[in-house]
PDB file of C-alpha atoms in Angstrom:
ATOM      1  CA  MET A  18       0.000   0.000   0.000  1.00 73.00           C
ATOM      2  CA  THR A  19       1.140   3.510  -0.703  1.00 86.00           C
ATOM      3  CA  ASN A  20       1.386   6.266   1.908  1.00 87.00           C
ATOM      4  CA  THR A  21      -1.585   7.937   0.232  1.00 88.00           C
ATOM      5  CA  THR A  22      -3.700   4.833   0.686  1.00 93.00           C
ATOM      6  CA  LEU A  23      -2.569   4.329   4.275  1.00 93.00           C
ATOM      7  CA  LEU A  24      -3.387   7.926   5.198  1.00 93.00           C
ATOM      8  CA  LEU A  25      -6.869   7.447   3.747  1.00 96.00           C
ATOM      9  CA  VAL A  26      -7.328   4.214   5.734  1.00 96.00           C
ATOM     10  CA  ALA A  27      -6.072   5.932   8.914  1.00 96.00           C
ATOM     11  CA  ARG A  28      -8.491   8.827   8.405  1.00 97.00           C
ATOM     12  CA  ILE A  29     -11.404   6.459   7.819  1.00 98.00           C
ATOM     13  CA  PHE A  30     -10.618   4.340  10.891  1.00 97.00           C
ATOM     14  CA  LEU A  31     -10.043   7.324  13.173  1.00 98.00           C
ATOM     15  CA  GLY A  32     -13.034   9.263  11.828  1.00 98.00           C
ATOM     16  CA  LEU A  33     -15.420   6.313  11.891  1.00 98.00           C
ATOM     17  CA  LEU A  34     -14.893   5.944  15.625  1.00 96.00           C
ATOM     18  CA  PHE A  35     -16.389   9.379  16.267  1.00 98.00           C
ATOM     19  CA  VAL A  36     -19.143   9.146  13.640  1.00 98.00           C
ATOM     20  CA  VAL A  37     -20.431   5.872  15.100  1.00 98.00           C
ATOM     21  CA  ALA A  38     -20.088   7.135  18.693  1.00 97.00           C
ATOM     22  CA  GLY A  39     -21.939  10.353  17.893  1.00 98.00           C
ATOM     23  CA  ILE A  40     -24.740   8.608  16.024  1.00 98.00           C
ATOM     24  CA  GLY A  41     -25.070   6.126  18.888  1.00 97.00           C
ATOM     25  CA  LYS A  42     -25.625   8.963  21.344  1.00 97.00           C
ATOM     26  CA  LEU A  43     -28.520  10.375  19.268  1.00 97.00           C
ATOM     27  CA  GLY A  44     -30.834   7.761  20.796  1.00 96.00           C
ATOM     28  CA  ASP A  45     -30.431   9.191  24.304  1.00 97.00           C
ATOM     29  CA  VAL A  46     -28.831  12.632  24.260  1.00 97.00           C
ATOM     30  CA  ALA A  47     -30.369  13.461  27.652  1.00 97.00           C
ATOM     31  CA  GLY A  48     -28.823  10.348  29.174  1.00 97.00           C
ATOM     32  CA  PHE A  49     -25.472  11.244  27.639  1.00 97.00           C
ATOM     33  CA  GLY A  50     -25.844  14.736  29.135  1.00 97.00           C
ATOM     34  CA  GLY A  51     -26.347  13.149  32.536  1.00 96.00           C
ATOM     35  CA  TYR A  52     -23.162  11.132  32.057  1.00 95.00           C
ATOM     36  CA  MET A  53     -21.287  14.276  31.015  1.00 95.00           C
ATOM     37  CA  ALA A  54     -22.391  15.956  34.237  1.00 96.00           C
ATOM     38  CA  THR A  55     -20.638  13.230  36.262  1.00 93.00           C
ATOM     39  CA  GLY A  56     -17.344  14.582  34.907  1.00 91.00           C
ATOM     40  CA  GLY A  57     -18.201  18.191  35.662  1.00 92.00           C
ATOM     41  CA  ILE A  58     -19.269  19.138  32.132  1.00 95.00           C
ATOM     42  CA  PRO A  59     -22.722  20.803  31.950  1.00 96.00           C
ATOM     43  CA  ALA A  60     -25.376  18.501  30.500  1.00 96.00           C
ATOM     44  CA  VAL A  61     -26.534  21.337  28.220  1.00 97.00           C
ATOM     45  CA  LEU A  62     -23.394  20.699  26.152  1.00 97.00           C
ATOM     46  CA  ALA A  63     -24.538  17.192  25.194  1.00 97.00           C
ATOM     47  CA  TRP A  64     -25.953  18.233  21.801  1.00 98.00           C
ATOM     48  CA  PRO A  65     -22.871  20.258  20.812  1.00 98.00           C
ATOM     49  CA  VAL A  66     -20.631  17.328  21.777  1.00 98.00           C
ATOM     50  CA  VAL A  67     -22.717  14.831  19.787  1.00 98.00           C
ATOM     51  CA  LEU A  68     -22.687  17.132  16.752  1.00 98.00           C
ATOM     52  CA  PHE A  69     -18.943  17.715  17.162  1.00 98.00           C
ATOM     53  CA  GLU A  70     -18.300  13.960  17.182  1.00 98.00           C
ATOM     54  CA  ILE A  71     -20.327  13.355  14.014  1.00 98.00           C
ATOM     55  CA  ILE A  72     -19.114  16.410  12.080  1.00 98.00           C
ATOM     56  CA  ALA A  73     -15.465  16.069  13.106  1.00 98.00           C
ATOM     57  CA  GLY A  74     -15.503  12.358  12.279  1.00 98.00           C
ATOM     58  CA  LEU A  75     -16.976  13.007   8.827  1.00 98.00           C
ATOM     59  CA  ALA A  76     -14.542  15.882   8.209  1.00 98.00           C
ATOM     60  CA  LEU A  77     -11.632  13.588   9.018  1.00 98.00           C
ATOM     61  CA  ILE A  78     -12.934  10.833   6.748  1.00 98.00           C
ATOM     62  CA  ILE A  79     -13.241  13.139   3.743  1.00 97.00           C
ATOM     63  CA  GLY A  80     -10.050  14.980   4.635  1.00 96.00           C
ATOM     64  CA  PHE A  81     -11.564  18.421   5.192  1.00 97.00           C
ATOM     65  CA  GLN A  82      -9.586  20.777   7.452  1.00 96.00           C
ATOM     66  CA  THR A  83      -7.758  17.645   8.559  1.00 96.00           C
ATOM     67  CA  ARG A  84      -5.007  19.214  10.624  1.00 96.00           C
ATOM     68  CA  ILE A  85      -7.380  21.399  12.653  1.00 97.00           C
ATOM     69  CA  THR A  86      -9.893  18.575  13.054  1.00 98.00           C
ATOM     70  CA  ALA A  87      -7.217  16.089  14.111  1.00 98.00           C
ATOM     71  CA  LEU A  88      -5.863  18.493  16.716  1.00 98.00           C
ATOM     72  CA  ALA A  89      -9.370  19.093  18.100  1.00 98.00           C
ATOM     73  CA  LEU A  90     -10.041  15.345  18.268  1.00 98.00           C
ATOM     74  CA  ALA A  91      -6.710  14.730  20.009  1.00 98.00           C
ATOM     75  CA  ALA A  92      -7.593  17.320  22.642  1.00 98.00           C
ATOM     76  CA  PHE A  93     -11.076  15.802  22.989  1.00 98.00           C
ATOM     77  CA  CYS A  94      -9.593  12.333  23.570  1.00 98.00           C
ATOM     78  CA  VAL A  95      -7.135  13.551  26.199  1.00 98.00           C
ATOM     79  CA  LEU A  96      -9.711  15.681  28.025  1.00 96.00           C
ATOM     80  CA  SER A  97     -12.463  13.065  28.008  1.00 96.00           C
ATOM     81  CA  GLY A  98      -9.979  10.377  29.030  1.00 97.00           C
ATOM     82  CA  LEU A  99      -8.792  12.386  32.017  1.00 97.00           C
ATOM     83  CA  LEU A 100     -12.291  13.457  33.071  1.00 95.00           C
ATOM     84  CA  TYR A 101     -14.021  10.099  32.731  1.00 95.00           C
ATOM     85  CA  HIS A 102     -11.391   7.352  32.861  1.00 96.00           C
ATOM     86  CA  PHE A 103      -8.625   8.488  35.213  1.00 96.00           C
ATOM     87  CA  ASP A 104      -9.110   6.123  38.150  1.00 96.00           C
ATOM     88  CA  PRO A 105      -5.831   4.471  39.208  1.00 96.00           C
ATOM     89  CA  ALA A 106      -7.757   2.049  41.441  1.00 97.00           C
ATOM     90  CA  ASP A 107      -9.699   0.652  38.454  1.00 97.00           C
ATOM     91  CA  GLN A 108      -7.561  -1.155  35.878  1.00 97.00           C
ATOM     92  CA  MET A 109     -10.357  -1.153  33.276  1.00 97.00           C
ATOM     93  CA  GLN A 110     -10.750   2.631  33.503  1.00 97.00           C
ATOM     94  CA  MET A 111      -6.995   3.101  33.234  1.00 97.00           C
ATOM     95  CA  THR A 112      -7.033   0.904  30.115  1.00 98.00           C
ATOM     96  CA  GLN A 113      -9.750   3.147  28.686  1.00 97.00           C
ATOM     97  CA  LEU A 114      -7.597   6.189  29.513  1.00 98.00           C
ATOM     98  CA  LEU A 115      -4.651   4.641  27.677  1.00 98.00           C
ATOM     99  CA  LYS A 116      -6.945   3.892  24.717  1.00 97.00           C
ATOM    100  CA  ASN A 117      -7.914   7.555  24.607  1.00 98.00           C
ATOM    101  CA  LEU A 118      -4.268   8.611  24.800  1.00 98.00           C
ATOM    102  CA  GLY A 119      -3.398   6.173  22.008  1.00 98.00           C
ATOM    103  CA  LEU A 120      -6.146   7.618  19.829  1.00 98.00           C
ATOM    104  CA  ALA A 121      -4.862  11.104  20.601  1.00 98.00           C
ATOM    105  CA  GLY A 122      -1.480   9.937  19.300  1.00 98.00           C
ATOM    106  CA  GLY A 123      -3.088   8.863  16.040  1.00 97.00           C
ATOM    107  CA  TYR A 124      -4.852  12.204  15.689  1.00 98.00           C
ATOM    108  CA  LEU A 125      -1.601  14.046  16.415  1.00 98.00           C
ATOM    109  CA  ALA A 126       0.094  12.003  13.681  1.00 96.00           C
ATOM    110  CA  LEU A 127      -2.586  13.190  11.246  1.00 96.00           C
ATOM    111  CA  TRP A 128      -2.078  16.746  12.488  1.00 96.00           C
ATOM    112  CA  VAL A 129       1.604  16.433  11.582  1.00 95.00           C
ATOM    113  CA  THR A 130       1.180  14.676   8.235  1.00 93.00           C
ATOM    114  CA  GLY A 131      -2.020  16.240   6.973  1.00 93.00           C
ATOM    115  CA  ALA A 132      -4.718  14.466   5.016  1.00 93.00           C
ATOM    116  CA  GLY A 133      -2.711  13.127   2.112  1.00 92.00           C
ATOM    117  CA  ALA A 134      -3.481  13.228  -1.589  1.00 93.00           C
ATOM    118  CA  TRP A 135      -6.925  11.625  -1.421  1.00 94.00           C
ATOM    119  CA  SER A 136      -8.725  14.363   0.469  1.00 95.00           C
ATOM    120  CA  VAL A 137     -10.707  17.550   0.163  1.00 95.00           C
ATOM    121  CA  ASP A 138      -7.669  19.346   1.599  1.00 95.00           C
ATOM    122  CA  ALA A 139      -5.528  18.173  -1.326  1.00 93.00           C
ATOM    123  CA  LYS A 140      -8.154  19.251  -3.846  1.00 93.00           C
ATOM    124  CA  THR A 141      -8.296  22.724  -2.297  1.00 92.00           C
ATOM    125  CA  GLY A 142      -4.545  23.128  -1.848  1.00 85.00           C
ATOM    126  CA  ARG A 143      -4.457  22.711   1.947  1.00 74.00           C
ATOM    127  CA  ALA A 144      -2.822  19.280   2.057  1.00 66.00           C
ATOM    128  CA  VAL A 145       0.439  18.938   3.903  1.00 56.00           C
ATOM    129  CA  THR A 146       2.790  16.229   2.787  1.00 55.00           C
ATOM    130  CA  VAL A 147       5.605  14.853   4.871  1.00 51.00           C
TER     131      VAL A 147
END
């Protein structure tokens, strides 16, 4: 596989995670808001978070504003991991935190490399190649 193909696959995998998660929350946004409140985030932000997940995931998949989107998703993963999974007494929660940090690493890699040739960014002249 070429680097172009692998960047596309990486974007699809990393974007799909947020699209599916966001769509899944549409069935019970109020319940998700209640969960957000347990981490100190106001429940009123549930809809913006759900929309962010879906829109950012789709933007990453098509390669639109990839570097900005990837940086925002990396920050989201770190913040949500620390707020909801940092519990040194619970190995499962710490594993979830490490998963979030690993995903953040993938998003940071996309921030560094850009979207690649098969992207909206490339078609509009915003693609970064490394």
